[in-house]
C-alpha positions in Angstrom: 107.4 106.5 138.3 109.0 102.8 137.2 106.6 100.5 137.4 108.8 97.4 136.3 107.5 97.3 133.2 109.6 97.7 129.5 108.8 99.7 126.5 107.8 97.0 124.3 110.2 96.4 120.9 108.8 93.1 119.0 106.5 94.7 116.4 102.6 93.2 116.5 103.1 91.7 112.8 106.7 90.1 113.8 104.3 88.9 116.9 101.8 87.3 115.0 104.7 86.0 112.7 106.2 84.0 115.4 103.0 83.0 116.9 100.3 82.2 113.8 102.3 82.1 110.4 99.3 82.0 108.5 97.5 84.8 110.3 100.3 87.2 109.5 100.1 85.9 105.9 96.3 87.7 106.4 97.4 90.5 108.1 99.8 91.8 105.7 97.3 91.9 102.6 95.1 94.1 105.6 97.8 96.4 105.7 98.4 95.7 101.7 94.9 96.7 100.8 94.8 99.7 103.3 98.1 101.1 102.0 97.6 100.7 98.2 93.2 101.1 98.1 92.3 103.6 101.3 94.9 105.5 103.1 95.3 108.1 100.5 91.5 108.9 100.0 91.9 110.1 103.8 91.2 113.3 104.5 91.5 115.4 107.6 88.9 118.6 108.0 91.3 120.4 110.0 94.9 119.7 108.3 96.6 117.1 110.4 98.8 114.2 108.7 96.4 111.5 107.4 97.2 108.0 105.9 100.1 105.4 106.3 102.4 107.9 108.2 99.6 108.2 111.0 98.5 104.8 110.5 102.3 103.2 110.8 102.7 105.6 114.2 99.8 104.2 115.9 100.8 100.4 115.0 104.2 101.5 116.8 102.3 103.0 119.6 100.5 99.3 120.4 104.3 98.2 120.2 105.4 100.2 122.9 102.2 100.0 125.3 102.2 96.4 124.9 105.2 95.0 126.5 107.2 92.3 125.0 106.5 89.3 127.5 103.0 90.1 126.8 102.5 89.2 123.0 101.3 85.8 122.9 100.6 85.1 126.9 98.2 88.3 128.2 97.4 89.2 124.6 96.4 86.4 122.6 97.8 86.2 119.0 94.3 87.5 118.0 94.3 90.3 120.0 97.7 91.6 118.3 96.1 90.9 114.7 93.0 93.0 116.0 95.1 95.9 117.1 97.5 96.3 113.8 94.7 95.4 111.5 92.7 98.5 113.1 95.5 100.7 113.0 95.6 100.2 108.9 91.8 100.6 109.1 90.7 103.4 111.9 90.3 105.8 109.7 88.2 104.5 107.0 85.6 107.3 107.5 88.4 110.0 107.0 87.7 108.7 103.4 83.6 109.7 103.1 82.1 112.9 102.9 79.3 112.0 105.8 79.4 114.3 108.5 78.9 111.6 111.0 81.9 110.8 113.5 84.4 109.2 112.0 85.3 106.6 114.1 81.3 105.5 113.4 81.6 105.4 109.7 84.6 103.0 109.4 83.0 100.7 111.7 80.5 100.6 109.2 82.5 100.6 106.2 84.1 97.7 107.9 81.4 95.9 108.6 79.5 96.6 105.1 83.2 96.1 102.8 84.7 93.4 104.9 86.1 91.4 102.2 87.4 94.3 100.6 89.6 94.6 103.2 90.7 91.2 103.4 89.0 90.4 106.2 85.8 88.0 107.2 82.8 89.1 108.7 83.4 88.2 112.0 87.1 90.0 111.8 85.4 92.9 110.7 83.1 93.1 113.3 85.8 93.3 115.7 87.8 95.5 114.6 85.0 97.9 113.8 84.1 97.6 117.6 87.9 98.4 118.5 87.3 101.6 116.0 84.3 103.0 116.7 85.2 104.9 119.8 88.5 105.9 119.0 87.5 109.8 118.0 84.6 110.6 119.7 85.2 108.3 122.9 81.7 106.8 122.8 82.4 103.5 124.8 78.6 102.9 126.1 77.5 101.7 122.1 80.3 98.9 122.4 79.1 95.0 124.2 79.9 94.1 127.2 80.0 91.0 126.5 83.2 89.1 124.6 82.6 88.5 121.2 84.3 85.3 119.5 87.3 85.5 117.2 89.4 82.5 115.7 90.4 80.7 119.2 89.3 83.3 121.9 86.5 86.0 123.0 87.5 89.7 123.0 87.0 92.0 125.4 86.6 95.1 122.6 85.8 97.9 125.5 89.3 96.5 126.9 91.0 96.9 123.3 88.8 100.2 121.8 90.1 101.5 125.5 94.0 100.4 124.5 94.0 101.3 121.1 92.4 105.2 121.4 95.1 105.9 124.0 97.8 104.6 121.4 95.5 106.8 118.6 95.9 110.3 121.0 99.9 109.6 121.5 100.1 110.3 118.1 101.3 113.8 119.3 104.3 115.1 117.1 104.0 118.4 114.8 102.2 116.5 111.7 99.6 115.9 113.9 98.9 119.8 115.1 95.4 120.1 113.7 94.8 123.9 112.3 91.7 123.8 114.9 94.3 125.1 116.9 95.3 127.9 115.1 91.8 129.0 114.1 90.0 129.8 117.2 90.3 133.1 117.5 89.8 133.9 121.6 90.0 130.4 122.0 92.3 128.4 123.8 94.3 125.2 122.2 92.8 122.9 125.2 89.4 124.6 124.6 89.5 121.4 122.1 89.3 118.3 124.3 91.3 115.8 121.9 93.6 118.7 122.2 93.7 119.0 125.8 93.4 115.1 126.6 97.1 115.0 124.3 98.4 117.6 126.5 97.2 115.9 129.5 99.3 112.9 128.2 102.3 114.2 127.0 102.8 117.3 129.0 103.9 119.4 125.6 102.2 123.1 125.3 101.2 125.2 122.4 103.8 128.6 122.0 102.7 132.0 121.3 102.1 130.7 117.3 100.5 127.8 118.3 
């Protein structure tokens, strides 16, 4: 179904460019510090593609969701910094050895390392926010209320929501987690980040998996 609306093209940092010169100037060392201090301690449990490749894809997944005409009017130049800068930072918790949920321990890491990210405390505390759900889909621990950023108040359920659907279309081969392949009577959609992909996408598991 066409709803009227394009696949958006202008990348969130080339958005933020255009928009707040000095913003993107801080965004880059976010993506800087993630690429060169935390994307290669990430590990995956279960063998899927970790660090700047996965990180990269779900920046270009806000790209496409968020249509052109809407960088800078519907979403606010803070907004678009929020959504890259958590893309370079989601998985922090991929990094630790804690067995809480992952998406929980890099909102903490945020929030506890801000400026080692670049980042002040306030940025931190939103992105974590936008984070925190995007494995385990708990939405009821985030405010309801906006929270203040630079010129504007965040709706973070509105952007966790956004960005763990542009998290999930992360759906190409890399991304096959060996979950999959290691359930013996088990079903692939048996795993529900599993079957909510397959929901999305429409692609199926062969007879190999």
């Amino acid at each position: 179904m066409n709803l009227g609306r394009q696949k958006g093209t202008e990348t969130l940092r080339l958005a933020v460019k255009r928009l707040d010169a000095r913003l993107w100037h801080k965004l880059e060392e976010v993506w800087r510090r993630a690429e060169q201090g935390v994307h290669d301690a990430q590990r995956s449990k279960v063998g899927h593609q970790q660090g700047t490749p996965h990180c990269s894809a779900v920046e270009q997944n806000l790209v496409a969701i968020i249509p052109d005409d809407w960088k800078g009017t519907r979403f606010d130049v803070w907004n678009l910094f929020v959504f890259s800068a958590a893309a370079a930072l989601h998985d922090l918790g991929k990094a630790s050895d804690a067995k809480d949920d992952h998406g929980f321990i890099s909102m903490t890491e945020l929030r506890t390392r801000a400026k080692d990210f670049g980042l002040d405390d306030t940025e931190a505390e939103v992105i974590g926010w936008v984070v925190r759900p995007h494995n385990d889909g708990n939405f009821d621990e985030l405010p309801e209320r906006p929270i203040p950023i630079g010129t504007i108040d965040v709706n973070v359920r509105q952007l966790a929501a956004i960005f763990k659907l542009a998290d999930a279309l992360h759906t190409d081969l890399s991304r096959v987690s060996r979950q999959v392949t290691a359930m013996g009577g088990r079903r692939p959609e048996d795993n529900p980040k599993t079957l909510f992909r397959m929901r999305i996408r429409g692609w199926r598991f062969d007879e190999q998996n």
